[in-house]
PDB file of C-alpha atoms and ligand atoms in Angstrom:
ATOM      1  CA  UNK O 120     -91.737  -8.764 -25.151  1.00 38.00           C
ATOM      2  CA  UNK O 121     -94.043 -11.030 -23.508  1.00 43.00           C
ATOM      3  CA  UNK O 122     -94.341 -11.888 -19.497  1.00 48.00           C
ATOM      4  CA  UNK O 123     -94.442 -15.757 -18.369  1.00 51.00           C
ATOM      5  CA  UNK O 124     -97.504 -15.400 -15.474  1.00 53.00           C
ATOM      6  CA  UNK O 125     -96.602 -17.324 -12.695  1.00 53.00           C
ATOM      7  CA  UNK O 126     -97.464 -20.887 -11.524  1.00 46.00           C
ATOM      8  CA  UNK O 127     -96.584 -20.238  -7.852  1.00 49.00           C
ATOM      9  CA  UNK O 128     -98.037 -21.833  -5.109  1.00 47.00           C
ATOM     10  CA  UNK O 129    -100.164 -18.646  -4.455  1.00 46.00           C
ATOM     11  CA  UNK O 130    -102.223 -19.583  -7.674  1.00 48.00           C
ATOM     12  CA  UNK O 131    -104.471 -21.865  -5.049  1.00 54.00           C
ATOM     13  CA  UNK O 132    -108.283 -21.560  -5.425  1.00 63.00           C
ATOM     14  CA  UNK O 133    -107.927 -18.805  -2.322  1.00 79.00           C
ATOM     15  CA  UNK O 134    -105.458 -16.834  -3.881  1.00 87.00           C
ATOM     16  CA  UNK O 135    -107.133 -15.244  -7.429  1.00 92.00           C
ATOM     17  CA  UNK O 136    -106.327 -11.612  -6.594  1.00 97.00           C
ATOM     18  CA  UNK O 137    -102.775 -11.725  -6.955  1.00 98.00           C
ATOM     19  CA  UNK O 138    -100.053  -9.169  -7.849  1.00 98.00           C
ATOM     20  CA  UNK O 139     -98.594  -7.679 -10.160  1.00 98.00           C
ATOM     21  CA  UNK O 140    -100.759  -8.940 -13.170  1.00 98.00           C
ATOM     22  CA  UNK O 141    -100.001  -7.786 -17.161  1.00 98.00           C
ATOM     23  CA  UNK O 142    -102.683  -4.945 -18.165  1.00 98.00           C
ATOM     24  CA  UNK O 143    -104.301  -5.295 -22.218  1.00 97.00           C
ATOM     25  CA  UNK O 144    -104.989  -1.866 -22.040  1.00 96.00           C
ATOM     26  CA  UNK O 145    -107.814  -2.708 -24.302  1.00 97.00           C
ATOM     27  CA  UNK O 146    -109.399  -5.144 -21.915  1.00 97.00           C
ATOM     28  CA  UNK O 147    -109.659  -2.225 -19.621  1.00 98.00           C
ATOM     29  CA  UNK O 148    -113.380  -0.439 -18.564  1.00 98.00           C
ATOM     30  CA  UNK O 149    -113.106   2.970 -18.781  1.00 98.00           C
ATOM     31  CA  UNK O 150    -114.928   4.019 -15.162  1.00 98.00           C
ATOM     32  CA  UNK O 151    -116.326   7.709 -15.838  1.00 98.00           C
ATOM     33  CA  UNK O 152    -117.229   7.581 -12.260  1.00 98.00           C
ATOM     34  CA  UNK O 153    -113.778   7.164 -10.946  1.00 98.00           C
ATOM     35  CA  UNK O 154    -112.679  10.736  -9.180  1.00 98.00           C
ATOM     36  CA  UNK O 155    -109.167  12.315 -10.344  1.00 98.00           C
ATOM     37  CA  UNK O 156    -106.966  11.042  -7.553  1.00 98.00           C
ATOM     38  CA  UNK O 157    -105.926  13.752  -4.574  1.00 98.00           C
ATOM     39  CA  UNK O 158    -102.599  13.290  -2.895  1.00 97.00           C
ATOM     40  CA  UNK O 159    -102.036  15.455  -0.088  1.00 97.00           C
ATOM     41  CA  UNK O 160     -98.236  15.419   0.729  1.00 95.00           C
ATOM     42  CA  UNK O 161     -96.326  17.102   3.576  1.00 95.00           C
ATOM     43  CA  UNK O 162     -92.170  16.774   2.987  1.00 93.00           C
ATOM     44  CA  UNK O 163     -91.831  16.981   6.769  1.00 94.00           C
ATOM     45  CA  UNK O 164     -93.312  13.295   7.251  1.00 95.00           C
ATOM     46  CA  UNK O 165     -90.642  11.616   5.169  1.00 93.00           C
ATOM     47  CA  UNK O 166     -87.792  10.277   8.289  1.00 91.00           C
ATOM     48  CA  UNK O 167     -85.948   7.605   7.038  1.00 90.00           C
ATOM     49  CA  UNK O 168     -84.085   5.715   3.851  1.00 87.00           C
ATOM     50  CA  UNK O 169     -83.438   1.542   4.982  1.00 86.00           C
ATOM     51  CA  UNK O 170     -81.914  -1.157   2.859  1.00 82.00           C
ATOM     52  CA  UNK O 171     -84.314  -4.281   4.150  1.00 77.00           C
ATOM     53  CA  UNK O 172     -81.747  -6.616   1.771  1.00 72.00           C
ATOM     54  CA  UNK O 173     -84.292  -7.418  -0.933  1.00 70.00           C
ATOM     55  CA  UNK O 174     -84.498  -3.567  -1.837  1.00 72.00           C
ATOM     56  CA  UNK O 175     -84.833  -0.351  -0.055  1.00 80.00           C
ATOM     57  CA  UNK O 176     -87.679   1.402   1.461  1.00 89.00           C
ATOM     58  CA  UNK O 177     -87.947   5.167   2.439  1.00 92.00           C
ATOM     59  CA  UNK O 178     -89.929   5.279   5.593  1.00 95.00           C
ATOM     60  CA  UNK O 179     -92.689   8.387   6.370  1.00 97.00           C
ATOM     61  CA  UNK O 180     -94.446   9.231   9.895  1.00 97.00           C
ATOM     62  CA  UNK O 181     -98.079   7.374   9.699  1.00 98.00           C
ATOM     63  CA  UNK O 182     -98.754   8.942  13.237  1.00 97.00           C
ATOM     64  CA  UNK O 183    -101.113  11.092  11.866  1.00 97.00           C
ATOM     65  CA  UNK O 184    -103.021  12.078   8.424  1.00 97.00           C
ATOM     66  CA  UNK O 185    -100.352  14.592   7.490  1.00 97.00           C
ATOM     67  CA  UNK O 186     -99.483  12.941   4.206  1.00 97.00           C
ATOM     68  CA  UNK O 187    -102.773  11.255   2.133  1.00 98.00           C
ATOM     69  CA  UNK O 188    -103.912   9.911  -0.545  1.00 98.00           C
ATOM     70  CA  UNK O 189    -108.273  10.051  -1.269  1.00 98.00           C
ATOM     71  CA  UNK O 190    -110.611  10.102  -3.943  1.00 98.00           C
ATOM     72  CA  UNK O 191    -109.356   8.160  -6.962  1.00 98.00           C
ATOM     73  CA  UNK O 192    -110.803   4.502  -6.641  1.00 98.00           C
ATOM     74  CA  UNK O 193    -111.024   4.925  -2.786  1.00 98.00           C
ATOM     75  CA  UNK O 194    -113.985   5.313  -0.612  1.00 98.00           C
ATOM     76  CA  UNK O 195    -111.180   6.301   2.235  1.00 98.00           C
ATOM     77  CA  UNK O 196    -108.350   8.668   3.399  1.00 98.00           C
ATOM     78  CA  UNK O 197    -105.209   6.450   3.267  1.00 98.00           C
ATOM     79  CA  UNK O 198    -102.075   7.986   5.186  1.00 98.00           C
ATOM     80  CA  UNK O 199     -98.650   7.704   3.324  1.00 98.00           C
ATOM     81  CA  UNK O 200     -96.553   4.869   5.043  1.00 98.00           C
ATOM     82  CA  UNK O 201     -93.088   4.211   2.790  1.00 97.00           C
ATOM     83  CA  UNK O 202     -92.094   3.955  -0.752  1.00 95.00           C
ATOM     84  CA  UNK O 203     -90.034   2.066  -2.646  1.00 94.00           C
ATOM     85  CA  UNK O 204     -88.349   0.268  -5.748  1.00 90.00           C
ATOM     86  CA  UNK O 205     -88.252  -2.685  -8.187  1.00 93.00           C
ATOM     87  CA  UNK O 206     -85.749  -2.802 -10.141  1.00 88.00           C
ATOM     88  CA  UNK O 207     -84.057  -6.289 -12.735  1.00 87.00           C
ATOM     89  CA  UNK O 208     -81.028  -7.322 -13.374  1.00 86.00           C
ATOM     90  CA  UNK O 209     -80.428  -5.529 -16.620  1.00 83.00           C
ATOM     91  CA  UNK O 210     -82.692  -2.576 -18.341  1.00 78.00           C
ATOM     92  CA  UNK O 211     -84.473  -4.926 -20.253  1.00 82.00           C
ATOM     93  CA  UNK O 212     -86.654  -5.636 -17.242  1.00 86.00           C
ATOM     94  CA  UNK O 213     -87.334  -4.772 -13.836  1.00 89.00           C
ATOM     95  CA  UNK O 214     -91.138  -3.571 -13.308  1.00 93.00           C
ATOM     96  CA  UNK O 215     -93.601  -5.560 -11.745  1.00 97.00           C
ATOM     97  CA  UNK O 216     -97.016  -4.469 -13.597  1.00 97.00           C
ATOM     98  CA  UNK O 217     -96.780  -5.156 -17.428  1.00 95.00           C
ATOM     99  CA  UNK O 218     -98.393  -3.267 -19.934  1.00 93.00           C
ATOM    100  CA  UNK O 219     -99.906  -4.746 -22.953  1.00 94.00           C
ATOM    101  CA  UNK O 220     -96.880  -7.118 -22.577  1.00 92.00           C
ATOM    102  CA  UNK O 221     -94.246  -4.706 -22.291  1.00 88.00           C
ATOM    103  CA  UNK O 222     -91.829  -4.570 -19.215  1.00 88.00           C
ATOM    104  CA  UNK O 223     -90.494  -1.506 -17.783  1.00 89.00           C
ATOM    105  CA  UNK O 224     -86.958  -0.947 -16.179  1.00 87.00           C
ATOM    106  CA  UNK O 225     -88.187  -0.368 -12.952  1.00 90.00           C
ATOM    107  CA  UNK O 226     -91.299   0.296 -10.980  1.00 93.00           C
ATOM    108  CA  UNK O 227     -92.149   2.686  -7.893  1.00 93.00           C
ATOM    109  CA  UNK O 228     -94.678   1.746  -5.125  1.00 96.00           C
ATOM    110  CA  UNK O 229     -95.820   4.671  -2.987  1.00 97.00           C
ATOM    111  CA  UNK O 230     -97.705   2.410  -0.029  1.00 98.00           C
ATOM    112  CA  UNK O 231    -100.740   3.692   2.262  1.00 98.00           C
ATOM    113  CA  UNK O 232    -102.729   2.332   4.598  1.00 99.00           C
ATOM    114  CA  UNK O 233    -106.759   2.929   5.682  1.00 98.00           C
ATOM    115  CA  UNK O 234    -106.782   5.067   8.525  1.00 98.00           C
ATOM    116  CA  UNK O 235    -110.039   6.144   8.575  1.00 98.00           C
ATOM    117  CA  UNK O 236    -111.116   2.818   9.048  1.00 98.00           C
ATOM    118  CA  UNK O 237    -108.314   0.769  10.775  1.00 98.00           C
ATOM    119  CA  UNK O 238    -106.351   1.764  13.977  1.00 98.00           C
ATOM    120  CA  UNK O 239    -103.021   0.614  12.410  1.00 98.00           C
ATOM    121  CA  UNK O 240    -101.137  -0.307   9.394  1.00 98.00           C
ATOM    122  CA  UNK O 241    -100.978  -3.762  10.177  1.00 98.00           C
ATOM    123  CA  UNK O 242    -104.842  -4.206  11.285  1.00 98.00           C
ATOM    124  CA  UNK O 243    -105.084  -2.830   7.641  1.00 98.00           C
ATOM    125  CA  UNK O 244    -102.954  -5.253   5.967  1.00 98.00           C
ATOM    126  CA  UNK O 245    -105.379  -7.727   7.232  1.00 98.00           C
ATOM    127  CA  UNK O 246    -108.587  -6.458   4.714  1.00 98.00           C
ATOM    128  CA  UNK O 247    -109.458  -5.978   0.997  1.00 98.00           C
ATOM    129  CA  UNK O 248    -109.649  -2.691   1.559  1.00 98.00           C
ATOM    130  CA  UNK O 249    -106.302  -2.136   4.110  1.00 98.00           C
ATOM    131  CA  UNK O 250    -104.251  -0.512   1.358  1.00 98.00           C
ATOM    132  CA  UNK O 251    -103.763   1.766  -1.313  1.00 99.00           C
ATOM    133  CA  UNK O 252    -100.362   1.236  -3.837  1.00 98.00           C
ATOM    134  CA  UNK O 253     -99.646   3.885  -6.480  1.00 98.00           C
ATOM    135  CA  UNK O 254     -97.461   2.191  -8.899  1.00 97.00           C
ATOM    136  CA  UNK O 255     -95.452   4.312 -10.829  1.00 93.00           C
ATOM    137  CA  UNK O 256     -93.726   2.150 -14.571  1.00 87.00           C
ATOM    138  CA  UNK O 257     -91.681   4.340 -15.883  1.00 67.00           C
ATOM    139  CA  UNK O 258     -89.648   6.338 -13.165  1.00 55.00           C
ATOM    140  CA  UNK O 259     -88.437  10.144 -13.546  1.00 41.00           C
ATOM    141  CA  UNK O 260     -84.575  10.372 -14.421  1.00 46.00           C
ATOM    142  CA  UNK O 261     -84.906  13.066 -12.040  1.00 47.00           C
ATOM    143  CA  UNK O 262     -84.543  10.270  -9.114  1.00 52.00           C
ATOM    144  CA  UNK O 263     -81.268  11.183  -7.686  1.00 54.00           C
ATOM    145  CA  UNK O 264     -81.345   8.977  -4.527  1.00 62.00           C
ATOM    146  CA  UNK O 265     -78.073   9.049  -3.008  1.00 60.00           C
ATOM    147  CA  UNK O 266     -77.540   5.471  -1.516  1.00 64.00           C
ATOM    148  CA  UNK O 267     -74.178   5.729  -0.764  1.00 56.00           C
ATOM    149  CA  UNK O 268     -74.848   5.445   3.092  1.00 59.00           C
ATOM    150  CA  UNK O 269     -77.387   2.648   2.550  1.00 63.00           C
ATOM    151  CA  UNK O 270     -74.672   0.225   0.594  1.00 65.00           C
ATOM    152  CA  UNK O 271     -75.258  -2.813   2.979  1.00 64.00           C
ATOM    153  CA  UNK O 272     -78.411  -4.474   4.004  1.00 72.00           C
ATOM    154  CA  UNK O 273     -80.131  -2.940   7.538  1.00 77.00           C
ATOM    155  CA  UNK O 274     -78.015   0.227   6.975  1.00 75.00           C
ATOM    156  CA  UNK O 275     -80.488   3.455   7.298  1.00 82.00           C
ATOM    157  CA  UNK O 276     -80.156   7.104   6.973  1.00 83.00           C
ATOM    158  CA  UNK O 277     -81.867   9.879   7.745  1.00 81.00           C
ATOM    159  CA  UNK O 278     -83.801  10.918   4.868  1.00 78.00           C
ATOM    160  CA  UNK O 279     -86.348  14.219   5.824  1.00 83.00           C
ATOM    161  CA  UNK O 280     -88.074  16.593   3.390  1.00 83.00           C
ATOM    162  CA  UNK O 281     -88.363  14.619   0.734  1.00 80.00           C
ATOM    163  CA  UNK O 282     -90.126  16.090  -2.186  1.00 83.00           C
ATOM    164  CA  UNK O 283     -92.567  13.233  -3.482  1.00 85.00           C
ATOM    165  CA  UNK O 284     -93.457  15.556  -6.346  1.00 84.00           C
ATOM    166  CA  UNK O 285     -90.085  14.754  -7.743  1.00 83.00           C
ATOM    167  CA  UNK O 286     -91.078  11.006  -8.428  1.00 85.00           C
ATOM    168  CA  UNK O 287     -95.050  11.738 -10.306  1.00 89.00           C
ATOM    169  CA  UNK O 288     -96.043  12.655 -13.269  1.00 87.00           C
ATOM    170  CA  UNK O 289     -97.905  15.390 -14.144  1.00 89.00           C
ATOM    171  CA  UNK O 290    -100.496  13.534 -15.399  1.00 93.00           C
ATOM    172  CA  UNK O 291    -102.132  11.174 -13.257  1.00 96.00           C
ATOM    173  CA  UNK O 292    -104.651   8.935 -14.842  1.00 97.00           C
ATOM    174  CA  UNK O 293    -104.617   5.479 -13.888  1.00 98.00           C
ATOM    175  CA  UNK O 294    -105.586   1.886 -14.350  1.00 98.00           C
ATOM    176  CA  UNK O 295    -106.860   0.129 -11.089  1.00 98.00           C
ATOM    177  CA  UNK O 296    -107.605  -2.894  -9.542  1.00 98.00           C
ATOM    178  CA  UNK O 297    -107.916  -4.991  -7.037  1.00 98.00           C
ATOM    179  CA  UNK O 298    -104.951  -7.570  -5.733  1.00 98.00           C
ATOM    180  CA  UNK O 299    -101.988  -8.061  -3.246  1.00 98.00           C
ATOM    181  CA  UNK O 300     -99.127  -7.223  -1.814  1.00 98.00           C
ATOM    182  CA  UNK O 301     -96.392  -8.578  -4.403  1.00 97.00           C
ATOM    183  CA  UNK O 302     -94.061  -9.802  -1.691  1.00 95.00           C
ATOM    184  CA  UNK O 303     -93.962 -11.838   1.590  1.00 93.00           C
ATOM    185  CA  UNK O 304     -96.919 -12.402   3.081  1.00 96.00           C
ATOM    186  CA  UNK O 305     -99.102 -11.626  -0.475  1.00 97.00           C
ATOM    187  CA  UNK O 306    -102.032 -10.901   1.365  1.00 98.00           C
ATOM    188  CA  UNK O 307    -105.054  -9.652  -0.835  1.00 98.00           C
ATOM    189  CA  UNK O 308    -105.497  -6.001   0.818  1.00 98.00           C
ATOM    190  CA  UNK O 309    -104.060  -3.690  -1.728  1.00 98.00           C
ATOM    191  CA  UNK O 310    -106.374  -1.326  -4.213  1.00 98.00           C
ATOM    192  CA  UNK O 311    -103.998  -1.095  -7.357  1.00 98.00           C
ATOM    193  CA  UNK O 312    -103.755   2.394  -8.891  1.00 98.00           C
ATOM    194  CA  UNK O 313    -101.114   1.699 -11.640  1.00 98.00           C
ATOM    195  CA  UNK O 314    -100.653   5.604 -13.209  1.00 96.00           C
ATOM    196  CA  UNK O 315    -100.519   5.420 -17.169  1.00 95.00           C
ATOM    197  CA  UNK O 316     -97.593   8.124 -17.607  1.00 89.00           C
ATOM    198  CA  UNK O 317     -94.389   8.806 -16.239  1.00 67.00           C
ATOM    199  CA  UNK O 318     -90.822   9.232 -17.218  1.00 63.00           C
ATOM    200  CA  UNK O 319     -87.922   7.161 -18.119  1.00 63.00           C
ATOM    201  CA  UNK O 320     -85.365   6.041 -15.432  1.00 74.00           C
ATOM    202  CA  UNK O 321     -81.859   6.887 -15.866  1.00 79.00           C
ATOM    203  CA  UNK O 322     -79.951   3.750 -16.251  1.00 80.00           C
ATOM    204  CA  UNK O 323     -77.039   5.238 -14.007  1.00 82.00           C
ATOM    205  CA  UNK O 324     -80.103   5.418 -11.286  1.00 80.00           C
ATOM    206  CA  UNK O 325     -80.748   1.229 -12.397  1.00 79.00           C
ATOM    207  CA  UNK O 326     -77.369   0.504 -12.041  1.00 83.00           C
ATOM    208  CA  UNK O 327     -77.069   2.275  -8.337  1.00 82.00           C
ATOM    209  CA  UNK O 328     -79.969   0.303  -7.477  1.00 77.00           C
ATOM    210  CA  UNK O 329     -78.007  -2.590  -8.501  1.00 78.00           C
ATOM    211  CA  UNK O 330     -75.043  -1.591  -6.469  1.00 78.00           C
ATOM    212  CA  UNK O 331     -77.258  -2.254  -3.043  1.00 73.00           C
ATOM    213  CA  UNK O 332     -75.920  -4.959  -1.000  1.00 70.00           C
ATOM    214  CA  UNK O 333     -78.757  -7.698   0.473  1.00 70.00           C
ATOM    215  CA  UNK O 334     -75.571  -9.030   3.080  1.00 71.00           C
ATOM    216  CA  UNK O 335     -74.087  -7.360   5.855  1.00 72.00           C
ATOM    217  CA  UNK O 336     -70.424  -5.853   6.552  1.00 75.00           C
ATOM    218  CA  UNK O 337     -69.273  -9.031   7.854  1.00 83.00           C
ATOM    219  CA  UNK O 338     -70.564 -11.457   4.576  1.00 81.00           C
ATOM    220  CA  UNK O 339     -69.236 -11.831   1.220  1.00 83.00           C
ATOM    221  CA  UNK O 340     -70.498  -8.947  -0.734  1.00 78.00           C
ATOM    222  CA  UNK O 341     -74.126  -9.849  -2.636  1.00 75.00           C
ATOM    223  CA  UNK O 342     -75.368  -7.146  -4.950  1.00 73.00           C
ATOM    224  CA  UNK O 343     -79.314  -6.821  -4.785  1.00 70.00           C
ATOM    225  CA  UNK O 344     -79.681  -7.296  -8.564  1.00 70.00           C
ATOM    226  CA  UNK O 345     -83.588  -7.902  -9.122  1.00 74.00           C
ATOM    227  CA  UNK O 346     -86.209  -7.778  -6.639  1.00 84.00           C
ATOM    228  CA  UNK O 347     -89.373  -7.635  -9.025  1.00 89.00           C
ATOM    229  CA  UNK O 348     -92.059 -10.342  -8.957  1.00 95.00           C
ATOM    230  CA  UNK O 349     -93.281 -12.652 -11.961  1.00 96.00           C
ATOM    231  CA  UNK O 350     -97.195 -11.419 -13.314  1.00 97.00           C
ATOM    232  CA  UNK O 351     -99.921 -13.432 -11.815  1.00 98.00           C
ATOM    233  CA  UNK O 352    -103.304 -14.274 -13.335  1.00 97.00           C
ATOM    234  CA  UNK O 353    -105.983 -12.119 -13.711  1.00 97.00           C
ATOM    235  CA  UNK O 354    -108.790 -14.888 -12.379  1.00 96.00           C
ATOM    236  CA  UNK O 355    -112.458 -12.866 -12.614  1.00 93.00           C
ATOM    237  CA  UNK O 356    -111.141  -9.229 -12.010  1.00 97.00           C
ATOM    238  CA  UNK O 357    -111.754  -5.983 -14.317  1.00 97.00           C
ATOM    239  CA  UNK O 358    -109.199  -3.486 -14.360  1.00 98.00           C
ATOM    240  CA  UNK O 359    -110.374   0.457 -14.580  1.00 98.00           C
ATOM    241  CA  UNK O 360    -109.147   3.234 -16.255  1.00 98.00           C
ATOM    242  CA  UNK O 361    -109.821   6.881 -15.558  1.00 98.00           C
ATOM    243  CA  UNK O 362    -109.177   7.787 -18.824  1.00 96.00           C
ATOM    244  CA  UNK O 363    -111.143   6.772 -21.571  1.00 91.00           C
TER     245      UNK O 363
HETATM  246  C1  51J Z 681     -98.171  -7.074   6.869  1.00 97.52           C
HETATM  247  C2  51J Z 681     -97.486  -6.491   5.745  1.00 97.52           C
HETATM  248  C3  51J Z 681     -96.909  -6.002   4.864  1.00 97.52           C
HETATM  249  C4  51J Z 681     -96.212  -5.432   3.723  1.00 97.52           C
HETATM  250  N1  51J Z 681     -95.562  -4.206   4.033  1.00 97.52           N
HETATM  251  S1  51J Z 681     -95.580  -3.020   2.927  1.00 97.52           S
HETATM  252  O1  51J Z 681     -96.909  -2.773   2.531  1.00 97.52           O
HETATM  253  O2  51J Z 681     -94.852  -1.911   3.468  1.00 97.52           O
HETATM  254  C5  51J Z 681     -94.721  -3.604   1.559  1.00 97.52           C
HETATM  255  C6  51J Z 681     -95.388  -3.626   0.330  1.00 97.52           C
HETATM  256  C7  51J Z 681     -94.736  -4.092  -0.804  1.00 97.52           C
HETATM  257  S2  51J Z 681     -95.587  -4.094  -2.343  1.00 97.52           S
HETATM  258  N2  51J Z 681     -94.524  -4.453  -3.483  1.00 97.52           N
HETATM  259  O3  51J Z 681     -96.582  -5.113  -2.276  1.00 97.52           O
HETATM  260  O4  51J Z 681     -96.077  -2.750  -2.512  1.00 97.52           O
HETATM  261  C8  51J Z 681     -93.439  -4.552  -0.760  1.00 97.52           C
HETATM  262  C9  51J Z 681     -92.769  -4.530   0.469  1.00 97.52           C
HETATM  263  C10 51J Z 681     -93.408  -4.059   1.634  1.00 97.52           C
HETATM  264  C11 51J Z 681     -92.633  -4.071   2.913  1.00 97.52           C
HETATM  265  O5  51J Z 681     -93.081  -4.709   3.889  1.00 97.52           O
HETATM  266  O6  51J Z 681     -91.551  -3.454   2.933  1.00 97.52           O
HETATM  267 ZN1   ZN Z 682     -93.473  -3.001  -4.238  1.00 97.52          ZN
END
């Protein structure tokens, strides 16, 4: 199944490191200098599940370097700031990265931010080199968020020691690159580290996703039913792999 890139008005001359993009596995450089990547995880950071209306973020403490992500592609220690979902409005798609033309259900970010070398998350956001993304295709079945509590949009509930483990693979090799933040405000600050393995979502998990209300108690009830953005183009970048 292919993926139409894009035409948006972020395709200006100033904007060529957009995301997500489609990867041709074959097109990408194996990098034998690229380090395995080390996530360093602590379930007591995680504080907090929100529906934002355009899809649900679970929020961590970035007070301190408690939860990190290094090595990989990085030249930093990033500290864990929230995760969260893209999901379509049926199984046939949903994922934001495309793989050799193929779309995935859904698609997990785990977001970080540089704070070895920036005093906050959103000094970070403002440089190529503010952020690290993991993005995970193909999500474990064993998600078994309840969002019950977070049915309508601003709703949050307490959500504290989360295992992250549950939502990796085993295997982490990856493809990376370099691009943007795939919503609102797009800025070019985000290392890509796309992993190559993971496992199936459940479609019962798609179709709570799909339950999520973006209005509020008060409005006419509007399902979130796809949040995922159209693949942009590539422009002059190489994308890596860690695996040969
Ligand atoms: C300034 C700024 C900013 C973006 N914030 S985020 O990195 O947490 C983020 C990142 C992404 S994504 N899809 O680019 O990883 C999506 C949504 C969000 C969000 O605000 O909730
Ligand atoms: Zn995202």
């Amino acid at each position: 199944m292919g993926a139409t890139v894009s035409q948006d008005d972020n395709d200006s001359d100033c904007h060529t490191h957009q995301s997500p993009i489609n990867i041709w596995t074959k097109m990408a450089l194996y990098d034998p200098f690229l380090k395995p990547l080390k996530i360093q995880y602590d379930p007591t950071t995680s504080r907090k599940i929100v529906n934002l209306g355009h899809c649900f973020n679970v929020e961590f403490d970035d007070t301190s370097d408690m939860s990190v992500l290094s090595d990989g592609p990085l030249n930093s220690r990033y500290r864990l700031r929230q995760f969260h979902f893209h999901w379509g409005s049926s199984d046939k798609d949903g994922s934001e990265h495309v793989i050799d033309g193929n779309v995935y259900p859904a698609e997990l970010h785990i977001v970080y931010w540089n704070s070895q070398k920036y005093e906050s998350f959103e000094e970070a956001a403002k440089h190529p080199d503010g952020l690290a993304v993991i993005g995970v295709l193909k999500l474990t079945n064993r998600i078994t968020l309840n969002l019950v509590s977070l049915l309508i949009q601003g709703k949050e509930h307490s959500f504290t020691k989360y295992n992250l483990a549950r939502l990796l693979p085993n295997d982490l090799d990856y493809w990376t690159y370099h691009g943007s933040l795939t919503t609102e405000p797009y800025f070019e600050c985000v290392t890509w580290i796309v992993l190559q393995r993971a496992i199936p979502i459940s479609s019962a998990q798609l179709t709570r996703f799909r339950g999520l209300l973006c209005t509020s108690e008060y409005e006419k009830p509007v399902p979130i039913m796809e949040n995922h953005r159209p693949v942009q183009l590539l422009h002059d970048r190489v994308v890596r792999s860690s695996r040969l």
